[in-house]
PDB file of C-alpha atoms in Angstrom:
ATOM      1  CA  UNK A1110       3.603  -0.963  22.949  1.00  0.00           C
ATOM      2  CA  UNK A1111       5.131   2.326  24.348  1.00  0.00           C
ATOM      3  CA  UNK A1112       6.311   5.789  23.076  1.00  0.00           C
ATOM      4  CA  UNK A1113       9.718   6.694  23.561  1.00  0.00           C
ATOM      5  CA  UNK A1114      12.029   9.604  22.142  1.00  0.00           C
ATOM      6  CA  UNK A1115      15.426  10.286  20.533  1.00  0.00           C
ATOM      7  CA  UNK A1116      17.033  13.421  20.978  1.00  0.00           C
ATOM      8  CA  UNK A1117      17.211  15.787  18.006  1.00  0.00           C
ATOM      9  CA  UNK A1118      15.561  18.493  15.942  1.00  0.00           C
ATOM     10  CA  UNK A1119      12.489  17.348  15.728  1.00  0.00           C
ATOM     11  CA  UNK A1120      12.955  14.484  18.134  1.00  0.00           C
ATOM     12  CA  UNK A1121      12.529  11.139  17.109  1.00  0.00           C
ATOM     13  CA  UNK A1122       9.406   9.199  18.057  1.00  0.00           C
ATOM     14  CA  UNK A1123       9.921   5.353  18.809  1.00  0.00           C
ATOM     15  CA  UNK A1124       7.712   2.564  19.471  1.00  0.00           C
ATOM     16  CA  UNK A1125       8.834   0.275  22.184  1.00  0.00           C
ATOM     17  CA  UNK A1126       7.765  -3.587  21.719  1.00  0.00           C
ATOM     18  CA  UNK A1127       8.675  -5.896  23.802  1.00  0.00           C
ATOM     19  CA  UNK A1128       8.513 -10.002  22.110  1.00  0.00           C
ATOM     20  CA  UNK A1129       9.547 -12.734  24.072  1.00  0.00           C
ATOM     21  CA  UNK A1130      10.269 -14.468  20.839  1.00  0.00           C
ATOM     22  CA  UNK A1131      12.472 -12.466  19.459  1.00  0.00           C
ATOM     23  CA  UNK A1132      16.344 -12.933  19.843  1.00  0.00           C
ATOM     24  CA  UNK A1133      17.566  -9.505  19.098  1.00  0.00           C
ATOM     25  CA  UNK A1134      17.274  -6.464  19.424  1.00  0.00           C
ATOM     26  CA  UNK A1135      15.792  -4.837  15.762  1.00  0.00           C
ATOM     27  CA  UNK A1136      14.958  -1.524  14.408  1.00  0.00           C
ATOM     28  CA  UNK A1137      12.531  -1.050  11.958  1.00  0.00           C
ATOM     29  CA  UNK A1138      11.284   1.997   9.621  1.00  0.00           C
ATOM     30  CA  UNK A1139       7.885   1.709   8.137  1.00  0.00           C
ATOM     31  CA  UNK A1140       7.679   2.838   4.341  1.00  0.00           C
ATOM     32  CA  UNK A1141       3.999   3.196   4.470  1.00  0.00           C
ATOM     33  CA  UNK A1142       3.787   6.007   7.560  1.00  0.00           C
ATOM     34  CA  UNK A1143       7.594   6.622   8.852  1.00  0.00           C
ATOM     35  CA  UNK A1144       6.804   5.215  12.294  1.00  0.00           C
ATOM     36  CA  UNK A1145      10.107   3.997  13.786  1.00  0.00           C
ATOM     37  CA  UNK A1146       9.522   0.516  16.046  1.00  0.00           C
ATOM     38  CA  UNK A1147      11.852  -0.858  18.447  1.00  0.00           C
ATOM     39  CA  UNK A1148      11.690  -4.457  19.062  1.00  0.00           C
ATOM     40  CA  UNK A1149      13.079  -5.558  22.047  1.00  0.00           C
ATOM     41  CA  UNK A1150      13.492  -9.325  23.464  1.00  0.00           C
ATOM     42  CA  UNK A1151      13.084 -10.649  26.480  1.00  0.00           C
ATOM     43  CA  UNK A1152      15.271  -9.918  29.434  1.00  0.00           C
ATOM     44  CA  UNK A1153      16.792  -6.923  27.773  1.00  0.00           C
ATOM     45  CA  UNK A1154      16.082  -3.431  29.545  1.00  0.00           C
ATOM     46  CA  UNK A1155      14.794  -0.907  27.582  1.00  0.00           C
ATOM     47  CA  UNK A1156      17.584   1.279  28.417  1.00  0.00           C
ATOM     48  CA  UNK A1157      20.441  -0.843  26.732  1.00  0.00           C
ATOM     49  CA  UNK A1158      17.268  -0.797  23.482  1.00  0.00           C
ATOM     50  CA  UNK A1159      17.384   3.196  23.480  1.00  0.00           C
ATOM     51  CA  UNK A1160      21.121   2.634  23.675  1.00  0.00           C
ATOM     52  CA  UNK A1161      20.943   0.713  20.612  1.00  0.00           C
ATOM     53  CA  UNK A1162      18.696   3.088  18.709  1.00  0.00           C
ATOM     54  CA  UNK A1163      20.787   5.983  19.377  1.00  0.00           C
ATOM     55  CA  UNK A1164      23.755   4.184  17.995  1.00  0.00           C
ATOM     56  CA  UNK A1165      21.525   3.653  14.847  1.00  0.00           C
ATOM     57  CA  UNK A1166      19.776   7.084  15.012  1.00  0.00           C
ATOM     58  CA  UNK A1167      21.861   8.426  11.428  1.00  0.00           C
ATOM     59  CA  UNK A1168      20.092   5.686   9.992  1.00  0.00           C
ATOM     60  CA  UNK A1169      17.046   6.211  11.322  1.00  0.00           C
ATOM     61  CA  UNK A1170      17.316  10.022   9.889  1.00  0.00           C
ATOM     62  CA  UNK A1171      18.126   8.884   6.824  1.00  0.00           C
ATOM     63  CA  UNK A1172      14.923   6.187   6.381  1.00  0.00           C
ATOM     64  CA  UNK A1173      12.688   9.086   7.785  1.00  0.00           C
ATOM     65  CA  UNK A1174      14.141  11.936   5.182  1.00  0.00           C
ATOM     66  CA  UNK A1175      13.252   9.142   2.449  1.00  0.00           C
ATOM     67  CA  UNK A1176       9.913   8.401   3.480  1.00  0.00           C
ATOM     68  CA  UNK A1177       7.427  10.285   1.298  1.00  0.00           C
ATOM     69  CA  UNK A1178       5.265  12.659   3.905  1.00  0.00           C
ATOM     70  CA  UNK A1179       1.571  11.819   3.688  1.00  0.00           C
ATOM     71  CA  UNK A1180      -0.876  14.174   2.397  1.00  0.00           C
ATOM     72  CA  UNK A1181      -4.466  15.163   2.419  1.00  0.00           C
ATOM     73  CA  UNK A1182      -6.646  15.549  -0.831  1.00  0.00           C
ATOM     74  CA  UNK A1183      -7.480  18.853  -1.947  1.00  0.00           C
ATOM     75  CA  UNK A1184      -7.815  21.065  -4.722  1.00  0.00           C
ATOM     76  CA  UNK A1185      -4.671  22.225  -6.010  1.00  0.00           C
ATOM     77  CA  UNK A1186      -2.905  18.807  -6.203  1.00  0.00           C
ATOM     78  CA  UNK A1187      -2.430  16.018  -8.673  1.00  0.00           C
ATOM     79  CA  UNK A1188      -3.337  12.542  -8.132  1.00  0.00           C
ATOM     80  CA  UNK A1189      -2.426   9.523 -10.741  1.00  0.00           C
ATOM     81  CA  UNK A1190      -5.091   7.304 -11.702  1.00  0.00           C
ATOM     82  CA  UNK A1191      -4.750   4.220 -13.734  1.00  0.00           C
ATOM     83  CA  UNK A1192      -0.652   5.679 -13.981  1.00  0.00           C
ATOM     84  CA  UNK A1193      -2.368   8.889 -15.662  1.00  0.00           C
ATOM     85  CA  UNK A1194      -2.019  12.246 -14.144  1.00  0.00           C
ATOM     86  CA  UNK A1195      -5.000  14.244 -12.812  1.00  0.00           C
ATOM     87  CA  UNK A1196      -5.319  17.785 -11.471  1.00  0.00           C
ATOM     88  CA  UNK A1197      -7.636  18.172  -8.753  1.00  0.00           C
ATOM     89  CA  UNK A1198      -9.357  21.828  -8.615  1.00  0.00           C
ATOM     90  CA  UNK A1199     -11.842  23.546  -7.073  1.00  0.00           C
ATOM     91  CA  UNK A1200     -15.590  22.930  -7.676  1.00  0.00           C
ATOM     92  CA  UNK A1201     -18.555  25.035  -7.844  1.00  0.00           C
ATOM     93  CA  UNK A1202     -21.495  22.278  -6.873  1.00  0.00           C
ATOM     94  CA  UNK A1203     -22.038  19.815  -4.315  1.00  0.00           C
ATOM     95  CA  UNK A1204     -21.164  16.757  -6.356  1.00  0.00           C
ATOM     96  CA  UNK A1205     -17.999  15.823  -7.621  1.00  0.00           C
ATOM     97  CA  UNK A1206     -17.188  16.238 -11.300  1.00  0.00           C
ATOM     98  CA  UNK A1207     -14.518  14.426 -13.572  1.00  0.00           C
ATOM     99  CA  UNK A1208     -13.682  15.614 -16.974  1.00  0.00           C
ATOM    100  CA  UNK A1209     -10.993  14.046 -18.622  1.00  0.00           C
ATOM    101  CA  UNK A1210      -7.819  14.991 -16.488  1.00  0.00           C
ATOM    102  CA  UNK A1211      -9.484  17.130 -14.348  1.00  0.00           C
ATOM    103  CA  UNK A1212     -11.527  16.193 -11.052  1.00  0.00           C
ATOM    104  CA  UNK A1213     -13.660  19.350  -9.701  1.00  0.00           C
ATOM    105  CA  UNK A1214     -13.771  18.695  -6.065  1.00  0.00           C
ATOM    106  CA  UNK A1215     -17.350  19.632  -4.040  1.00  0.00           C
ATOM    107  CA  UNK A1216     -16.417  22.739  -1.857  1.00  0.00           C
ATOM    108  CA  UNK A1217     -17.330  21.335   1.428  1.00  0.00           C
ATOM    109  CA  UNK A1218     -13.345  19.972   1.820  1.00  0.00           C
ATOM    110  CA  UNK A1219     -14.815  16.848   3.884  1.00  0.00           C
ATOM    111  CA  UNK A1220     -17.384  15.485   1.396  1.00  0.00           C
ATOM    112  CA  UNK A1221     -15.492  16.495  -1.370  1.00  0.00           C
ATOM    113  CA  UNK A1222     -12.154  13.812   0.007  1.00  0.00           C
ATOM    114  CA  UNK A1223     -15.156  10.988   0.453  1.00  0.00           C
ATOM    115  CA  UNK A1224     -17.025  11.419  -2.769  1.00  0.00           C
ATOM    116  CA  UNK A1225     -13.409  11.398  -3.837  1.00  0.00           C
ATOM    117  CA  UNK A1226     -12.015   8.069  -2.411  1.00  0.00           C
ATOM    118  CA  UNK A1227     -15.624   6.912  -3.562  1.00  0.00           C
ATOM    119  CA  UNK A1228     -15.124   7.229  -7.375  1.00  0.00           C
ATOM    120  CA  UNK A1229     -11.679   6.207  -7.500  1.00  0.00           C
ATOM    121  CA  UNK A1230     -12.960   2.531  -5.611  1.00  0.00           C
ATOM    122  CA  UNK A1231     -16.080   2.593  -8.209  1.00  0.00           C
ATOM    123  CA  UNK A1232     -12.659   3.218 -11.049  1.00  0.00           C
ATOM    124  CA  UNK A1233     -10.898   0.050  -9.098  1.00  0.00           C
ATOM    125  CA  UNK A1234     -13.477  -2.105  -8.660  1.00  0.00           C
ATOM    126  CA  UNK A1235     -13.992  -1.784 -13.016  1.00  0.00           C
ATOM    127  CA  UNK A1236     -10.061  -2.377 -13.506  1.00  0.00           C
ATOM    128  CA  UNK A1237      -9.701  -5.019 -10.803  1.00  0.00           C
ATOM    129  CA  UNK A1238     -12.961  -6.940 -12.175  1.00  0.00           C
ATOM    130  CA  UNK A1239     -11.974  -6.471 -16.171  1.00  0.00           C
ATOM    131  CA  UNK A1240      -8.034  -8.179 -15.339  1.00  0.00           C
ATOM    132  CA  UNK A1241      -9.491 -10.636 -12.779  1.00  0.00           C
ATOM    133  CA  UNK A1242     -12.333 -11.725 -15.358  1.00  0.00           C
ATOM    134  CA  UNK A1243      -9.535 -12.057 -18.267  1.00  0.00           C
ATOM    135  CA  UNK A1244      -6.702 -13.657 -16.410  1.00  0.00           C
ATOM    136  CA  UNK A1245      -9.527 -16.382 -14.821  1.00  0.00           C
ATOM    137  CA  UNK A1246     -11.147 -16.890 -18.264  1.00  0.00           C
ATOM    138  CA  UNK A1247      -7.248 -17.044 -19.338  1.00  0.00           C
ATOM    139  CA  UNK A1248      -6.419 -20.274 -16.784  1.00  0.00           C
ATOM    140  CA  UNK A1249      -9.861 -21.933 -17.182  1.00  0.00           C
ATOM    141  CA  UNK A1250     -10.777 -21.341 -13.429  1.00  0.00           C
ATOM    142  CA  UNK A1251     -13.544 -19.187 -11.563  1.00  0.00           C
ATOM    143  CA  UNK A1252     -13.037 -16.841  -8.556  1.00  0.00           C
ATOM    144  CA  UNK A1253     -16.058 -16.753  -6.261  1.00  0.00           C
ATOM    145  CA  UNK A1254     -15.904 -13.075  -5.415  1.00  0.00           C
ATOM    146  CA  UNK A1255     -14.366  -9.783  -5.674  1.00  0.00           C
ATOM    147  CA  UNK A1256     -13.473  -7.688  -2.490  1.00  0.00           C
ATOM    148  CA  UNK A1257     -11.636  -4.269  -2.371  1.00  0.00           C
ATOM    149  CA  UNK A1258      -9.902  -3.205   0.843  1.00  0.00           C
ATOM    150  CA  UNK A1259      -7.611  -0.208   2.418  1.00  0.00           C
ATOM    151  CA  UNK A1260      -4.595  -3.198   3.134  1.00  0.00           C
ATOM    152  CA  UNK A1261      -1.564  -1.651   4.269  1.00  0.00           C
ATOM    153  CA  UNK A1262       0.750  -4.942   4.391  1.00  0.00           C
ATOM    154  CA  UNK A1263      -0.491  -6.665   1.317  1.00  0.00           C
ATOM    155  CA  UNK A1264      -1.897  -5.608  -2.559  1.00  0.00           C
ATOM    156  CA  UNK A1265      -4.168  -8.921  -2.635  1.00  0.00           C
ATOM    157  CA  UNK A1266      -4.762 -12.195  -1.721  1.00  0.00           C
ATOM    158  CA  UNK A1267      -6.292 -15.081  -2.761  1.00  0.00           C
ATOM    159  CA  UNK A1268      -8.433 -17.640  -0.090  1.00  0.00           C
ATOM    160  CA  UNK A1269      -8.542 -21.103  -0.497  1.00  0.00           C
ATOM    161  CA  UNK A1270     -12.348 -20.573  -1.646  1.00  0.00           C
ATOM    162  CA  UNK A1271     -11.559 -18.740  -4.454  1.00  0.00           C
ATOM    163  CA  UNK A1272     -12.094 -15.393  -3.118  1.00  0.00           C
ATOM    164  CA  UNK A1273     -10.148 -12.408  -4.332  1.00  0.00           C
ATOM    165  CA  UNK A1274      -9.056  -9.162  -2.494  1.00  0.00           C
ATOM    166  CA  UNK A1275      -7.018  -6.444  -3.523  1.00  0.00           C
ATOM    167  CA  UNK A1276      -5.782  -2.814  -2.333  1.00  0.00           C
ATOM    168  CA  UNK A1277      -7.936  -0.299  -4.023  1.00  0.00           C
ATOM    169  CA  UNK A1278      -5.018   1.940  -4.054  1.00  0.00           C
ATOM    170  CA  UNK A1279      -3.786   0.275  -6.858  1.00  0.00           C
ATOM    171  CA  UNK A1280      -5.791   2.289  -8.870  1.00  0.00           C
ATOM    172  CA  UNK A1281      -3.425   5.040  -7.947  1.00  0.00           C
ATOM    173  CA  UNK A1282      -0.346   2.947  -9.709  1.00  0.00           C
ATOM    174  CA  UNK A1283       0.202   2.378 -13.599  1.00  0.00           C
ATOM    175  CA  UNK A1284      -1.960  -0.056 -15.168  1.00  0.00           C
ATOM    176  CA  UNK A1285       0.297  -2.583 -16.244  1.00  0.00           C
ATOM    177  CA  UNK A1286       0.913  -2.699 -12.186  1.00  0.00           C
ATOM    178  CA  UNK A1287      -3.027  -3.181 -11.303  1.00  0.00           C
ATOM    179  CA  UNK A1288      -2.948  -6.112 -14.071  1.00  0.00           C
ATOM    180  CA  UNK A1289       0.299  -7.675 -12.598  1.00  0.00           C
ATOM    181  CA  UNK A1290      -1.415  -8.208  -9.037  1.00  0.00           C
ATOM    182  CA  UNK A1291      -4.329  -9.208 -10.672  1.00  0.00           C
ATOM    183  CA  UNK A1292      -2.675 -11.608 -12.715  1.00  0.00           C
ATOM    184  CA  UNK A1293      -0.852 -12.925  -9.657  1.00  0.00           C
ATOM    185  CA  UNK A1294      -3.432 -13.089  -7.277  1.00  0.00           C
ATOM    186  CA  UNK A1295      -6.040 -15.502  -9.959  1.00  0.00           C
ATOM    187  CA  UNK A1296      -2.649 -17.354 -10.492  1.00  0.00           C
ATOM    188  CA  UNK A1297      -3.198 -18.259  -6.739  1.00  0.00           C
ATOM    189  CA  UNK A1298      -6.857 -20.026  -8.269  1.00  0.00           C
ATOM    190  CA  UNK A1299      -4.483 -22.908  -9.562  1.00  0.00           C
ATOM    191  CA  UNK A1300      -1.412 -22.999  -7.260  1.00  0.00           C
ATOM    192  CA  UNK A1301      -1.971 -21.922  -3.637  1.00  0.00           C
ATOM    193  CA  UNK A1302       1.958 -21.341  -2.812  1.00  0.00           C
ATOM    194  CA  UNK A1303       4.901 -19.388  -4.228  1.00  0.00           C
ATOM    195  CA  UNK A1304       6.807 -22.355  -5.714  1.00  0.00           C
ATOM    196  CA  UNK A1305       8.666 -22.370  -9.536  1.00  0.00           C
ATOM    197  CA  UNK A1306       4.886 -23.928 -10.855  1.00  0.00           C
ATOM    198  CA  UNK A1307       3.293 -20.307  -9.682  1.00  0.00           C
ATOM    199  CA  UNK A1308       5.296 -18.432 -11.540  1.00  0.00           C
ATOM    200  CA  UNK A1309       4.819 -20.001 -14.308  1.00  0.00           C
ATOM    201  CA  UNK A1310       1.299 -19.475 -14.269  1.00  0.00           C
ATOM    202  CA  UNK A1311       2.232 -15.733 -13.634  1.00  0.00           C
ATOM    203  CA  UNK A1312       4.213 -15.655 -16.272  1.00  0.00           C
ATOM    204  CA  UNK A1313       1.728 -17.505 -19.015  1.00  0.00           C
ATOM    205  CA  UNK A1314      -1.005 -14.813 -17.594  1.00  0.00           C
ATOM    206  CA  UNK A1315       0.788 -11.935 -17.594  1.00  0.00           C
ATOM    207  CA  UNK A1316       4.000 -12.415 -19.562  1.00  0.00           C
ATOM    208  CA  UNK A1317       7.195 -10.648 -18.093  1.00  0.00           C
ATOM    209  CA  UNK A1318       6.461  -9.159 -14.657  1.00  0.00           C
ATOM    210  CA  UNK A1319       9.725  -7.886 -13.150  1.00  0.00           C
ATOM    211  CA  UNK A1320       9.127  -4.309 -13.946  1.00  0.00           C
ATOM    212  CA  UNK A1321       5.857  -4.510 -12.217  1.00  0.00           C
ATOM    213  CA  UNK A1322       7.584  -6.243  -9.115  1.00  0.00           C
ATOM    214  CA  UNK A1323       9.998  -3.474  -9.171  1.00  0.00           C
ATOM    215  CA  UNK A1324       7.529  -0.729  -9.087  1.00  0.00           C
ATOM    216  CA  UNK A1325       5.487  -2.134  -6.506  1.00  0.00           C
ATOM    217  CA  UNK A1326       8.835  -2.755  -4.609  1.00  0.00           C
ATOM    218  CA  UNK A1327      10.079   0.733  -5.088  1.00  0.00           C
ATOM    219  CA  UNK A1328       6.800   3.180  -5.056  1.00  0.00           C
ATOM    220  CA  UNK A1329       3.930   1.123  -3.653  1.00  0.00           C
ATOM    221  CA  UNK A1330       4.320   2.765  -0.346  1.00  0.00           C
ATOM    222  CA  UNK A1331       4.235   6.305  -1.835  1.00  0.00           C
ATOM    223  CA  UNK A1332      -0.147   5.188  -2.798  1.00  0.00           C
ATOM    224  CA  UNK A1333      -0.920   5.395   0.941  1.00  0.00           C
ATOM    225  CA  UNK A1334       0.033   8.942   1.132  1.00  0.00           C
ATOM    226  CA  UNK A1335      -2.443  10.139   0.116  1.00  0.00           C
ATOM    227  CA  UNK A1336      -5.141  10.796   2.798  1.00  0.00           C
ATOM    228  CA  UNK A1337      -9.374  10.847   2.410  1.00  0.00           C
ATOM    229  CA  UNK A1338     -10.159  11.655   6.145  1.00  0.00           C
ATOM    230  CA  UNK A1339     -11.416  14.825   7.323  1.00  0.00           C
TER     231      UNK A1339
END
């Protein structure tokens, strides 16, 4: 994959990648980090592919003024966890402290941003665990284990062993949307597939999940802004 630019102000970075199965050309703007790709088929040059861009390049400016920009933890910002706002501020000792809506951050910026991302996967492992354990006790079936992950294309998943993973950014979204995925993901326990019978299940687990599906749909990509590195 290659690096190209449109003209502008700031210019407009562009990923260049060439699949022989595809059979156009297609632009696409990621909601999770604003990078623009180019996909381009085989046997057309990447000249008549920047031409194309450039002919979409409003549109492209309009996804990228959209996209939320990503930002680092640090004292001075809010955070939501479980849906509930928090105010992060300034510590005075080397470990972080949480009291009630506040989080005191350590004042070393870099351990304070990974004893940061620690508690809030200790917070989603709890929630994840308490709606996996009701919804599987709910539909008579076990999960054989319990696996958080930094996904960036999915919230969960389900394996055909039983095993569970999920985003521990969803710790970051309301609570009613951490259940949802929960409840969807154990649904996968009895019916490995998205068919009528699934939702169903979904539905008899978690009772009317549009509003959840909406949210996710809407502001899931605005929970990877957030950034933990140093």
């Amino acid at each position: 994959m290659s690096a190209r630019t449109l003209p502008g102000n700031p210019e407009i970075s562009v990923k260049l990648r060439k699949n022989r199965r595809a059979r156009r050309i297609t632009l696409r703007v990621s909601q999770l980090d604003g990078v623009v790709t180019l996909t381009v088929p085989h046997g057309v040059s990447e000249g008549e592919a920047m031409r194309f861009a450039a002919e979409k390049q409003d549109w492209i400016e309009t996804c990228l003024s959209q996209h939320e920009k990503s930002a680092q933890v640090a004292p001075g910002m809010s955070i939501t966890v479980a849906g509930q706002p928090v105010d992060l501020v300034r510590g005075t000792g080397k470990r972080l402290q949480v009291a009630g809506a506040t989080i005191a951050m350590p004042d070393i910026a870099d351990h304070g941003r990974k004893q940061l991302q620690v508690w809030l996967k200790e917070q989603a492992r709890v929630e994840l665990t308490r709606a996996s354990d009701l919804y599987a006790a709910r539909l008579g079936r076990a999960y054989s284990r319990l696996t958080l992950r930094d996904t960036r294309s999915r919230w969960g998943s389900c394996s055909s062993a039983g095993a569970l993973m999920y985003s521990w950014r969803l710790i970051l979204a309301p609570k009613p949307v951490l259940d949802y995925v929960a409840a969807h993901e154990v649904a996968h326990l009895e019916e490995m597939n998205h068919s009528p019978a699934f939702w169903a299940i979904v539905n008899d687990l978690y009772g009317p999940h549009r509003e959840a599906r909406g949210w996710l749909r809407s502001h899931g990509a605005s929970l990877h802004r957030y950034r933990f590195d140093g």
